Amino acid sequence: MKTYRLEFTQKLPIDLDTAWDFFSSPLNLAEITPKDMTFDVTSPNMANTKMYPGLIITYKVSPIFGIKLGWVTEITHVKDQEYFIDEQRFGPFAFWHHQHHFEKIDGGVLMHDTLHYSIGWGPIGPIANAMIVKNKINEIFKFRYQKVEELFGKFK
């Protein structure tokens, strides 16, 4: 099974407390996900929840072709104001491991994501990744980058 790695970085003109408060709230994920994915957090009682190890988050999402899928992730590791990791337990990927890192820098925060994933699907997996999946993930992170700039401003 082929595993892929993507990395994304963004500098935010906000303090670490503000960045951590926003990104460690599961409900804010929907706000920074493209609307065409109809991303809905379905876990109950998430309003005041912050990331913690063992947190299970359930979603409904339409990643491609408008097909609505269930997705379950577990927050496996958290180091307050430094990083958290989510791993898929059930969903559209054969493997999903997403690290979210935050670092205080002059003028704000550096946010760095490292994503490892596999789509499976045997010999057609690499073709599907090259033609659809990788592009879709890049679109999602491009949207997120733009939305985060809209919410917090551009880093100068």
mmCIF file of C-alpha atoms in Angstrom:
data_model
loop_
_atom_site.group_PDB
_atom_site.id
_atom_site.type_symbol
_atom_site.label_atom_id
_atom_site.label_comp_id
_atom_site.label_asym_id
_atom_site.label_seq_id
_atom_site.Cartn_x
_atom_site.Cartn_y
_atom_site.Cartn_z
ATOM 1 C CA MET A 1 0.000 0.000 0.000
ATOM 2 C CA LYS A 2 1.527 3.312 -1.148
ATOM 3 C CA THR A 3 1.693 6.055 1.501
ATOM 4 C CA TYR A 4 1.935 9.719 0.548
ATOM 5 C CA ARG A 5 3.269 12.710 2.479
ATOM 6 C CA LEU A 6 2.186 16.335 2.086
ATOM 7 C CA GLU A 7 3.338 19.345 4.095
ATOM 8 C CA PHE A 8 1.758 22.757 4.444
ATOM 9 C CA THR A 9 2.907 25.861 6.311
ATOM 10 C CA GLN A 10 1.294 29.174 7.081
ATOM 11 C CA LYS A 11 2.382 32.156 9.145
ATOM 12 C CA LEU A 12 -0.364 33.748 11.207
ATOM 13 C CA PRO A 13 -0.279 37.337 12.551
ATOM 14 C CA ILE A 14 -1.772 36.283 15.899
ATOM 15 C CA ASP A 15 -0.429 35.132 19.229
ATOM 16 C CA LEU A 16 -0.022 31.475 20.139
ATOM 17 C CA ASP A 17 -2.955 31.523 22.594
ATOM 18 C CA THR A 18 -5.337 32.730 19.874
ATOM 19 C CA ALA A 19 -4.044 30.224 17.313
ATOM 20 C CA TRP A 20 -4.243 27.311 19.736
ATOM 21 C CA ASP A 21 -7.705 28.300 20.944
ATOM 22 C CA PHE A 22 -9.054 28.366 17.399
ATOM 23 C CA PHE A 23 -7.372 25.283 15.923
ATOM 24 C CA SER A 24 -7.826 23.048 18.964
ATOM 25 C CA SER A 25 -11.616 23.401 18.734
ATOM 26 C CA PRO A 26 -13.100 20.576 16.601
ATOM 27 C CA LEU A 27 -16.027 22.753 15.511
ATOM 28 C CA ASN A 28 -13.737 25.289 13.828
ATOM 29 C CA LEU A 29 -12.592 22.668 11.341
ATOM 30 C CA ALA A 30 -15.882 23.055 9.470
ATOM 31 C CA GLU A 31 -15.266 26.807 9.180
ATOM 32 C CA ILE A 32 -11.958 26.300 7.348
ATOM 33 C CA THR A 33 -13.141 23.478 5.052
ATOM 34 C CA PRO A 34 -14.575 24.181 1.573
ATOM 35 C CA LYS A 35 -18.378 24.433 1.630
ATOM 36 C CA ASP A 36 -18.738 22.013 -1.292
ATOM 37 C CA MET A 37 -17.460 19.253 0.989
ATOM 38 C CA THR A 38 -20.536 19.711 3.230
ATOM 39 C CA PHE A 39 -18.332 19.033 6.250
ATOM 40 C CA ASP A 40 -20.424 18.488 9.390
ATOM 41 C CA VAL A 41 -19.125 17.556 12.830
ATOM 42 C CA THR A 42 -21.665 15.019 14.120
ATOM 43 C CA SER A 43 -20.119 14.302 17.518
ATOM 44 C CA PRO A 44 -22.414 15.500 20.298
ATOM 45 C CA ASN A 45 -21.406 18.093 22.898
ATOM 46 C CA MET A 46 -18.476 19.594 21.003
ATOM 47 C CA ALA A 47 -19.292 23.269 21.710
ATOM 48 C CA ASN A 48 -16.719 23.726 24.478
ATOM 49 C CA THR A 49 -14.457 20.783 23.666
ATOM 50 C CA LYS A 50 -10.740 21.246 23.055
ATOM 51 C CA MET A 51 -8.386 18.619 21.652
ATOM 52 C CA TYR A 52 -7.237 15.961 24.119
ATOM 53 C CA PRO A 53 -5.699 12.506 23.638
ATOM 54 C CA GLY A 54 -8.422 9.945 23.064
ATOM 55 C CA LEU A 55 -10.998 12.438 21.734
ATOM 56 C CA ILE A 56 -13.136 10.778 19.060
ATOM 57 C CA ILE A 57 -14.629 13.149 16.492
ATOM 58 C CA THR A 58 -17.268 12.026 13.997
ATOM 59 C CA TYR A 59 -18.074 13.849 10.767
ATOM 60 C CA LYS A 60 -20.116 13.618 7.621
ATOM 61 C CA VAL A 61 -18.171 14.817 4.608
ATOM 62 C CA SER A 62 -18.502 14.808 0.817
ATOM 63 C CA PRO A 63 -14.880 14.701 -0.386
ATOM 64 C CA ILE A 64 -15.590 13.932 -4.049
ATOM 65 C CA PHE A 65 -18.547 13.725 -6.416
ATOM 66 C CA GLY A 66 -20.974 14.893 -3.672
ATOM 67 C CA ILE A 67 -20.975 11.441 -2.061
ATOM 68 C CA LYS A 68 -21.629 11.827 1.690
ATOM 69 C CA LEU A 69 -19.353 9.651 3.834
ATOM 70 C CA GLY A 70 -18.878 9.058 7.526
ATOM 71 C CA TRP A 71 -15.453 9.869 8.957
ATOM 72 C CA VAL A 72 -14.173 9.098 12.439
ATOM 73 C CA THR A 73 -10.894 10.485 13.744
ATOM 74 C CA GLU A 74 -9.136 10.111 17.058
ATOM 75 C CA ILE A 75 -6.900 12.758 18.562
ATOM 76 C CA THR A 76 -3.972 10.563 19.566
ATOM 77 C CA HIS A 77 -1.423 13.084 20.867
ATOM 78 C CA VAL A 78 -1.603 16.636 22.227
ATOM 79 C CA LYS A 79 1.082 18.911 23.594
ATOM 80 C CA ASP A 80 -0.613 22.115 24.679
ATOM 81 C CA GLN A 81 0.143 25.035 22.345
ATOM 82 C CA GLU A 82 2.640 22.947 20.373
ATOM 83 C CA TYR A 83 0.883 20.187 18.417
ATOM 84 C CA PHE A 84 -1.917 17.688 18.121
ATOM 85 C CA ILE A 85 -2.278 14.631 15.915
ATOM 86 C CA ASP A 86 -5.439 13.190 14.421
ATOM 87 C CA GLU A 87 -5.682 9.697 12.977
ATOM 88 C CA GLN A 88 -8.554 8.272 10.987
ATOM 89 C CA ARG A 89 -10.315 5.325 12.614
ATOM 90 C CA PHE A 90 -12.998 4.956 9.935
ATOM 91 C CA GLY A 91 -13.477 6.844 6.693
ATOM 92 C CA PRO A 92 -12.471 7.399 3.095
ATOM 93 C CA PHE A 93 -8.749 6.684 3.493
ATOM 94 C CA ALA A 94 -6.932 3.422 4.087
ATOM 95 C CA PHE A 95 -4.554 5.406 6.312
ATOM 96 C CA TRP A 96 -4.603 8.992 7.651
ATOM 97 C CA HIS A 97 -2.138 10.538 10.101
ATOM 98 C CA HIS A 98 -2.250 14.351 10.365
ATOM 99 C CA GLN A 99 0.127 16.359 12.541
ATOM 100 C CA HIS A 100 -0.742 19.994 13.366
ATOM 101 C CA HIS A 101 2.240 21.956 14.764
ATOM 102 C CA PHE A 102 2.281 25.518 16.128
ATOM 103 C CA GLU A 103 5.390 27.568 16.868
ATOM 104 C CA LYS A 104 5.707 31.106 18.172
ATOM 105 C CA ILE A 105 7.724 33.281 15.761
ATOM 106 C CA ASP A 106 8.450 36.997 15.533
ATOM 107 C CA GLY A 107 5.181 38.670 14.621
ATOM 108 C CA GLY A 108 2.946 35.661 15.152
ATOM 109 C CA VAL A 109 2.732 31.907 14.801
ATOM 110 C CA LEU A 110 4.052 29.395 12.292
ATOM 111 C CA MET A 111 1.521 26.652 11.630
ATOM 112 C CA HIS A 112 2.916 23.504 10.021
ATOM 113 C CA ASP A 113 0.901 20.465 8.935
ATOM 114 C CA THR A 114 2.359 17.109 7.992
ATOM 115 C CA LEU A 115 -0.078 14.660 6.457
ATOM 116 C CA HIS A 116 0.613 11.001 5.722
ATOM 117 C CA TYR A 117 -2.178 9.148 3.933
ATOM 118 C CA SER A 118 -2.942 6.163 1.784
ATOM 119 C CA ILE A 119 -6.017 5.543 -0.281
ATOM 120 C CA GLY A 120 -5.477 1.840 -0.801
ATOM 121 C CA TRP A 121 -7.394 0.611 -3.849
ATOM 122 C CA GLY A 122 -4.614 -1.696 -5.012
ATOM 123 C CA PRO A 123 -2.971 -0.896 -8.348
ATOM 124 C CA ILE A 124 -5.450 1.899 -9.172
ATOM 125 C CA GLY A 125 -4.649 3.741 -5.923
ATOM 126 C CA PRO A 126 -1.592 5.602 -7.278
ATOM 127 C CA ILE A 127 -3.552 6.600 -10.391
ATOM 128 C CA ALA A 128 -6.509 7.837 -8.326
ATOM 129 C CA ASN A 129 -4.120 9.732 -6.068
ATOM 130 C CA ALA A 130 -2.351 11.411 -8.984
ATOM 131 C CA MET A 131 -5.578 12.296 -10.806
ATOM 132 C CA ILE A 132 -7.975 13.136 -7.954
ATOM 133 C CA VAL A 133 -7.018 12.683 -4.311
ATOM 134 C CA LYS A 134 -3.762 14.654 -4.080
ATOM 135 C CA ASN A 135 -5.323 17.547 -6.014
ATOM 136 C CA LYS A 136 -8.379 17.551 -3.750
ATOM 137 C CA ILE A 137 -6.245 17.595 -0.593
ATOM 138 C CA ASN A 138 -4.183 20.458 -2.008
ATOM 139 C CA GLU A 139 -7.412 22.360 -2.831
ATOM 140 C CA ILE A 140 -8.637 21.850 0.739
ATOM 141 C CA PHE A 141 -5.419 23.226 2.216
ATOM 142 C CA LYS A 142 -5.389 26.137 -0.268
ATOM 143 C CA PHE A 143 -8.931 27.005 0.813
ATOM 144 C CA ARG A 144 -7.904 26.711 4.459
ATOM 145 C CA TYR A 145 -4.926 29.010 3.882
ATOM 146 C CA GLN A 146 -7.180 31.653 2.305
ATOM 147 C CA LYS A 147 -9.894 31.283 4.949
ATOM 148 C CA VAL A 148 -7.375 31.593 7.800
ATOM 149 C CA GLU A 149 -6.013 34.790 6.193
ATOM 150 C CA GLU A 150 -9.593 36.068 5.983
ATOM 151 C CA LEU A 151 -10.166 35.317 9.664
ATOM 152 C CA PHE A 152 -6.831 36.492 11.110
ATOM 153 C CA GLY A 153 -5.219 38.680 8.449
ATOM 154 C CA LYS A 154 -2.074 38.331 6.358
ATOM 155 C CA PHE A 155 1.281 37.839 7.997
ATOM 156 C CA LYS A 156 3.617 40.755 7.323
#
